[in-house]
């Protein structure tokens, strides 16, 4: 035992310090009791977000997760003259041309008016026949068809000429719909053509020639694209 007063070392059962005479009985009993008390075991520090070990239950091993391999993205190759569009149902140019003969690209509204007047309107029927043939070639495989000269004449007779307005409307609308197939666009659609055709009823047919000029310009444009796409130019 070491005396807490003078620091001298003495026997463990000494009642008084042999050096300074201090009473060591109270100190000895207190020291013995402190010596007999078990020391608490240090507990491992726990995180605020960690549950006690007794509350944690062992988790069964998880099987390895199977991940499907990523599918390679399809590369899009742009082919000159091909139709590209975000519409999934959009049409592309037909794999084979409807005719091996180049389509006409030099139709002229002035020549059309002149020949129509000279022939008293007969040339108009021949011109309609050519338009229908070229339109069906340009718009091949689009699920539609422009009626030929026989149906055109028959329905015009039955409807007293009103069918001509509808025929021009359908032709203009079909050309505008199929223009993206050849990487181009047309400004005039069926609505514009129908408006000019109706105005022609009140202007002695003058506005009808304006509608036909739009049809001729659009046909020349698409015919040129058609010839370039299939190497017929």
XYZ file of C-alpha atoms in Angstrom:
233
model
C 0.000 0.000 0.000
C 1.194 3.485 -0.763
C 0.385 6.237 1.709
C -1.690 8.927 0.051
C -0.276 11.564 2.425
C 3.460 11.072 2.181
C 3.829 8.600 -0.621
C 5.712 6.026 1.473
C 5.209 2.344 0.602
C 4.057 -0.067 3.337
C 2.417 -3.458 3.783
C -1.117 -3.927 2.404
C -2.667 -4.679 5.832
C -1.001 -1.742 7.682
C -3.368 0.400 9.743
C -0.983 3.327 10.144
C 1.717 4.740 7.881
C 5.147 3.819 9.229
C 6.631 7.043 7.902
C 4.107 9.787 8.767
C 1.734 7.868 11.082
C -1.391 8.622 9.097
C -4.466 6.418 9.717
C -4.748 4.073 6.732
C -7.702 1.976 7.946
C -10.402 4.004 6.179
C -8.278 4.217 3.091
C -7.557 0.490 3.190
C -11.225 -0.502 3.482
C -12.222 1.880 0.727
C -9.417 0.653 -1.490
C -10.333 -2.966 -0.811
C -13.962 -2.334 -1.685
C -12.895 -0.519 -4.819
C -10.572 -3.382 -5.610
C -13.346 -5.943 -5.172
C -15.880 -4.107 -7.361
C -15.816 -5.451 -10.927
C -14.844 -2.917 -13.518
C -17.467 -2.322 -16.238
C -16.509 -3.634 -19.601
C -16.103 -0.927 -22.246
C -18.912 -0.994 -24.745
C -18.191 -0.423 -28.402
C -19.373 2.885 -29.688
C -22.557 2.693 -31.696
C -23.502 4.984 -34.491
C -26.713 6.948 -34.228
C -27.959 5.184 -37.363
C -26.835 1.676 -36.316
C -29.313 -0.597 -34.579
C -28.192 -2.565 -31.477
C -26.560 -5.891 -32.198
C -29.338 -7.741 -30.390
C -31.917 -6.141 -32.737
C -30.020 -7.076 -35.857
C -30.916 -10.419 -37.339
C -28.649 -12.153 -39.800
C -29.815 -11.708 -43.373
C -29.843 -14.684 -45.720
C -27.475 -14.368 -48.656
C -29.081 -12.769 -51.667
C -28.827 -14.522 -55.035
C -26.898 -12.603 -57.679
C -29.037 -10.270 -59.753
C -29.201 -11.053 -63.456
C -29.083 -8.031 -65.733
C -30.132 -8.333 -69.324
C -27.482 -7.190 -71.765
C -28.171 -3.810 -73.316
C -29.617 -3.992 -76.779
C -27.455 -2.292 -79.403
C -29.020 0.767 -80.925
C -29.766 0.629 -84.595
C -27.703 2.996 -86.618
C -29.563 5.100 -89.125
C -27.859 5.541 -92.457
C -29.073 8.388 -94.606
C -29.350 7.477 -98.256
C -29.592 10.393 -100.677
C -33.057 10.572 -102.177
C -34.599 8.392 -99.445
C -37.507 9.551 -97.360
C -36.697 10.211 -93.704
C -39.441 11.033 -91.263
C -40.321 10.655 -87.559
C -43.672 9.181 -88.513
C -43.571 5.390 -88.180
C -46.199 4.951 -90.893
C -44.445 7.210 -93.376
C -43.937 5.862 -96.888
C -40.644 5.516 -98.679
C -40.004 5.566 -102.418
C -40.961 2.288 -104.047
C -38.136 -0.202 -104.451
C -38.700 -0.212 -108.217
C -39.964 2.661 -110.395
C -43.439 2.455 -111.840
C -42.033 3.216 -115.271
C -38.622 3.120 -116.875
C -39.379 6.270 -118.882
C -38.457 9.630 -117.290
C -41.449 11.697 -116.221
C -42.050 15.048 -117.835
C -40.623 18.008 -115.915
C -41.389 20.839 -118.363
C -45.161 21.202 -118.125
C -46.135 24.806 -118.766
C -49.304 26.620 -117.681
C -49.215 28.999 -120.645
C -49.080 26.131 -123.133
C -51.869 24.373 -121.246
C -54.155 27.418 -121.420
C -53.389 27.984 -125.096
C -54.047 24.402 -126.173
C -57.170 24.174 -124.008
C -58.629 27.277 -125.692
C -57.664 26.169 -129.194
C -59.198 22.696 -128.735
C -62.297 24.001 -126.933
C -61.352 22.170 -123.745
C -60.494 18.810 -125.303
C -56.786 19.185 -124.469
C -57.720 19.456 -120.797
C -58.859 15.810 -120.810
C -55.597 14.662 -122.334
C -53.679 16.710 -119.788
C -55.691 15.195 -116.934
C -54.848 11.747 -118.277
C -51.111 12.566 -118.175
C -51.372 14.023 -114.669
C -53.091 10.902 -113.349
C -50.487 8.602 -114.915
C -47.538 10.563 -113.510
C -49.169 10.991 -110.088
C -49.732 7.243 -109.768
C -46.100 6.635 -110.716
C -44.722 9.175 -108.225
C -47.002 8.033 -105.392
C -46.707 4.312 -106.053
C -47.454 2.032 -103.055
C -48.973 4.840 -100.945
C -52.317 3.034 -100.726
C -54.148 5.534 -102.929
C -54.806 5.962 -106.630
C -55.687 8.951 -108.768
C -58.669 8.083 -111.048
C -57.977 8.016 -114.774
C -59.613 9.848 -117.629
C -62.655 7.566 -117.996
C -63.816 7.985 -114.403
C -62.954 11.687 -114.592
C -65.168 12.267 -117.619
C -68.032 10.086 -116.342
C -68.257 11.690 -112.921
C -67.904 15.180 -114.352
C -70.908 14.522 -116.565
C -72.946 13.146 -113.653
C -72.036 16.016 -111.307
C -72.164 18.771 -113.945
C -68.455 19.496 -113.564
C -68.334 19.587 -109.742
C -66.259 16.403 -109.657
C -63.419 18.342 -111.330
C -62.999 20.392 -108.129
C -62.849 17.252 -106.004
C -60.401 15.571 -108.414
C -58.031 18.541 -108.268
C -58.320 18.652 -104.462
C -57.435 14.967 -104.084
C -54.530 15.228 -106.516
C -53.005 18.223 -104.727
C -53.431 16.592 -101.332
C -51.831 13.360 -102.528
C -48.837 15.144 -104.019
C -48.244 17.130 -100.834
C -48.522 13.999 -98.674
C -45.998 12.083 -100.783
C -43.522 14.948 -101.232
C -41.455 13.983 -98.132
C -40.770 10.599 -99.754
C -38.434 12.480 -102.068
C -36.952 14.785 -99.397
C -38.957 17.809 -100.465
C -42.057 19.735 -99.443
C -44.904 21.435 -101.294
C -46.561 24.642 -100.168
C -49.951 24.161 -101.812
C -52.199 21.371 -100.609
C -55.750 20.336 -101.332
C -57.353 23.195 -99.407
C -55.592 25.903 -101.410
C -56.391 24.221 -104.713
C -60.049 23.781 -103.800
C -60.310 27.459 -102.843
C -58.957 28.578 -106.224
C -61.230 26.107 -108.045
C -64.318 27.447 -106.242
C -63.274 31.006 -107.042
C -63.010 29.894 -110.659
C -66.778 29.327 -110.689
C -67.272 33.073 -110.149
C -64.440 34.319 -112.388
C -65.264 32.520 -115.645
C -62.602 29.880 -114.922
C -59.699 32.328 -114.532
C -58.939 31.265 -110.942
C -59.137 27.635 -112.057
C -56.072 28.259 -114.206
C -54.287 29.551 -111.094
C -55.091 26.253 -109.342
C -53.819 24.316 -112.356
C -50.579 26.336 -112.331
C -49.931 25.190 -108.755
C -50.632 21.585 -109.756
C -48.230 21.884 -112.696
C -45.437 23.369 -110.543
C -45.830 20.633 -107.930
C -45.903 17.878 -110.548
C -42.760 19.238 -112.234
C -40.967 19.376 -108.887
C -41.882 15.841 -107.854
C -41.235 14.462 -111.336
C -37.708 15.848 -111.222
C -37.143 14.259 -107.801
C -38.614 10.994 -109.056
C -36.252 10.899 -112.039
C -33.248 11.651 -109.809
C -34.199 8.988 -107.258
C -34.436 6.191 -109.832
C -31.661 7.423 -112.105
C -33.996 8.386 -114.918
C -32.860 11.993 -115.232
